């Protein structure tokens, strides 16, 4: 995410992955107060494939592959502060996996998140 503060670049993937891990984005999920629940899953596009974040899996980061795109997310159209702009993140190979199946993304290999093709 060029131009974004380092803290935002580190926290944003984790926040989006947490939203995806809680099951957001399916059906017409609502909060207890009746408002719409967040619906943006953590996904990236790399080499014309879309990958979704995968929580709780062990993996080893391999060599740097290039740059993946994090799509814009605006799950609350009437709340401009809730929008997340499109961004860029480094894509890494995952040892033992074909990049057509899985990659890791993050600012550094140590901060990388496992992503699997959808």
mmCIF file of C-alpha atoms in Angstrom:
data_model
loop_
_atom_site.group_PDB
_atom_site.id
_atom_site.type_symbol
_atom_site.label_atom_id
_atom_site.label_comp_id
_atom_site.label_asym_id
_atom_site.label_seq_id
_atom_site.Cartn_x
_atom_site.Cartn_y
_atom_site.Cartn_z
ATOM 1 C CA UNK A 1 0.000 0.000 0.000
ATOM 2 C CA UNK A 2 2.202 2.682 -1.299
ATOM 3 C CA UNK A 3 1.993 5.889 0.664
ATOM 4 C CA UNK A 4 0.124 4.400 3.617
ATOM 5 C CA UNK A 5 1.738 4.648 7.033
ATOM 6 C CA UNK A 6 3.675 1.497 8.002
ATOM 7 C CA UNK A 7 1.239 0.746 10.842
ATOM 8 C CA UNK A 8 -1.738 0.774 8.460
ATOM 9 C CA UNK A 9 0.106 -1.484 5.997
ATOM 10 C CA UNK A 10 0.831 -3.972 8.779
ATOM 11 C CA UNK A 11 -2.576 -3.890 10.478
ATOM 12 C CA UNK A 12 -4.902 -3.754 7.468
ATOM 13 C CA UNK A 13 -4.263 -7.334 6.248
ATOM 14 C CA UNK A 14 -4.758 -8.686 9.773
ATOM 15 C CA UNK A 15 -8.011 -6.753 10.214
ATOM 16 C CA UNK A 16 -9.370 -7.902 6.872
ATOM 17 C CA UNK A 17 -8.321 -11.494 7.595
ATOM 18 C CA UNK A 18 -10.100 -11.322 10.949
ATOM 19 C CA UNK A 19 -13.276 -10.164 9.210
ATOM 20 C CA UNK A 20 -13.034 -13.076 6.809
ATOM 21 C CA UNK A 21 -12.353 -15.561 9.621
ATOM 22 C CA UNK A 22 -15.488 -14.507 11.489
ATOM 23 C CA UNK A 23 -17.646 -15.519 8.559
ATOM 24 C CA UNK A 24 -18.548 -12.078 7.293
ATOM 25 C CA UNK A 25 -19.757 -11.738 3.773
ATOM 26 C CA UNK A 26 -22.249 -14.591 3.591
ATOM 27 C CA UNK A 27 -25.904 -13.851 3.056
ATOM 28 C CA UNK A 28 -27.558 -10.934 4.812
ATOM 29 C CA UNK A 29 -25.563 -10.915 8.044
ATOM 30 C CA UNK A 30 -26.606 -8.269 10.544
ATOM 31 C CA UNK A 31 -25.319 -6.977 13.835
ATOM 32 C CA UNK A 32 -27.441 -7.294 17.017
ATOM 33 C CA UNK A 33 -28.664 -3.708 16.537
ATOM 34 C CA UNK A 34 -29.975 -4.572 13.043
ATOM 35 C CA UNK A 35 -27.248 -2.821 11.065
ATOM 36 C CA UNK A 36 -25.415 -4.619 8.285
ATOM 37 C CA UNK A 37 -22.341 -6.594 9.269
ATOM 38 C CA UNK A 38 -18.989 -6.076 7.547
ATOM 39 C CA UNK A 39 -18.742 -8.012 4.328
ATOM 40 C CA UNK A 40 -15.184 -7.606 3.030
ATOM 41 C CA UNK A 41 -13.119 -10.758 3.061
ATOM 42 C CA UNK A 42 -9.327 -10.472 2.952
ATOM 43 C CA UNK A 43 -8.473 -11.342 -0.597
ATOM 44 C CA UNK A 44 -5.792 -10.402 -3.080
ATOM 45 C CA UNK A 45 -5.251 -10.745 -6.794
ATOM 46 C CA UNK A 46 -1.946 -12.014 -8.134
ATOM 47 C CA UNK A 47 -1.142 -13.342 -11.624
ATOM 48 C CA UNK A 48 -4.802 -13.077 -12.677
ATOM 49 C CA UNK A 49 -5.954 -15.287 -9.776
ATOM 50 C CA UNK A 50 -7.913 -14.351 -6.657
ATOM 51 C CA UNK A 51 -6.697 -15.669 -3.295
ATOM 52 C CA UNK A 52 -8.515 -15.689 0.048
ATOM 53 C CA UNK A 53 -6.840 -15.418 3.447
ATOM 54 C CA UNK A 54 -6.420 -18.703 5.313
ATOM 55 C CA UNK A 55 -6.194 -18.572 9.104
ATOM 56 C CA UNK A 56 -4.541 -21.101 11.371
ATOM 57 C CA UNK A 57 -2.434 -22.972 8.808
ATOM 58 C CA UNK A 58 1.282 -23.618 9.196
ATOM 59 C CA UNK A 59 3.378 -22.597 6.209
ATOM 60 C CA UNK A 60 6.881 -21.535 5.259
ATOM 61 C CA UNK A 61 7.433 -18.406 3.189
ATOM 62 C CA UNK A 62 9.576 -18.847 0.088
ATOM 63 C CA UNK A 63 11.048 -16.383 -2.403
ATOM 64 C CA UNK A 64 9.496 -13.044 -3.329
ATOM 65 C CA UNK A 65 7.200 -13.404 -6.346
ATOM 66 C CA UNK A 66 6.094 -9.817 -6.973
ATOM 67 C CA UNK A 67 3.178 -7.586 -6.016
ATOM 68 C CA UNK A 68 -0.407 -8.591 -5.252
ATOM 69 C CA UNK A 69 -3.371 -6.220 -5.319
ATOM 70 C CA UNK A 70 -5.737 -5.854 -2.375
ATOM 71 C CA UNK A 71 -9.084 -4.752 -3.843
ATOM 72 C CA UNK A 72 -10.971 -1.743 -2.570
ATOM 73 C CA UNK A 73 -13.568 -2.549 0.068
ATOM 74 C CA UNK A 74 -16.567 -0.397 0.829
ATOM 75 C CA UNK A 75 -19.036 -2.574 2.716
ATOM 76 C CA UNK A 76 -20.785 0.493 4.143
ATOM 77 C CA UNK A 77 -21.437 2.779 1.132
ATOM 78 C CA UNK A 78 -22.957 5.561 3.251
ATOM 79 C CA UNK A 79 -19.947 5.686 5.579
ATOM 80 C CA UNK A 80 -16.896 7.120 3.782
ATOM 81 C CA UNK A 81 -14.728 6.391 6.826
ATOM 82 C CA UNK A 82 -15.479 2.662 6.465
ATOM 83 C CA UNK A 83 -13.982 2.420 2.968
ATOM 84 C CA UNK A 84 -10.608 0.761 2.460
ATOM 85 C CA UNK A 85 -8.827 1.861 -0.747
ATOM 86 C CA UNK A 86 -7.168 -0.548 -3.177
ATOM 87 C CA UNK A 87 -3.645 -1.370 -2.118
ATOM 88 C CA UNK A 88 -0.527 -3.323 -3.002
ATOM 89 C CA UNK A 89 1.289 -5.936 -0.945
ATOM 90 C CA UNK A 90 4.293 -8.170 -1.588
ATOM 91 C CA UNK A 91 3.525 -11.721 -2.730
ATOM 92 C CA UNK A 92 5.768 -14.612 -1.692
ATOM 93 C CA UNK A 93 5.928 -18.253 -2.709
ATOM 94 C CA UNK A 94 4.845 -20.836 -0.138
ATOM 95 C CA UNK A 95 7.300 -23.711 0.166
ATOM 96 C CA UNK A 96 5.812 -26.960 -1.112
ATOM 97 C CA UNK A 97 2.897 -25.201 -2.882
ATOM 98 C CA UNK A 98 2.405 -24.147 -6.477
ATOM 99 C CA UNK A 99 1.763 -20.369 -6.618
ATOM 100 C CA UNK A 100 -1.314 -21.193 -8.714
ATOM 101 C CA UNK A 101 -2.726 -22.747 -5.503
ATOM 102 C CA UNK A 102 -1.243 -20.723 -2.613
ATOM 103 C CA UNK A 103 0.873 -17.653 -1.932
ATOM 104 C CA UNK A 104 1.772 -15.636 1.142
ATOM 105 C CA UNK A 105 1.377 -11.847 1.285
ATOM 106 C CA UNK A 106 2.772 -9.206 3.619
ATOM 107 C CA UNK A 107 5.245 -6.357 3.966
ATOM 108 C CA UNK A 108 7.920 -8.854 5.052
ATOM 109 C CA UNK A 109 8.172 -12.665 5.058
ATOM 110 C CA UNK A 110 7.799 -12.637 8.863
ATOM 111 C CA UNK A 111 4.457 -10.764 8.594
ATOM 112 C CA UNK A 112 3.105 -12.777 5.651
ATOM 113 C CA UNK A 113 -0.416 -14.265 5.626
ATOM 114 C CA UNK A 114 -1.240 -17.506 3.813
ATOM 115 C CA UNK A 115 -3.614 -17.039 0.889
ATOM 116 C CA UNK A 116 -5.239 -19.833 -1.143
ATOM 117 C CA UNK A 117 -6.750 -19.549 -4.595
ATOM 118 C CA UNK A 118 -10.491 -19.333 -4.585
#
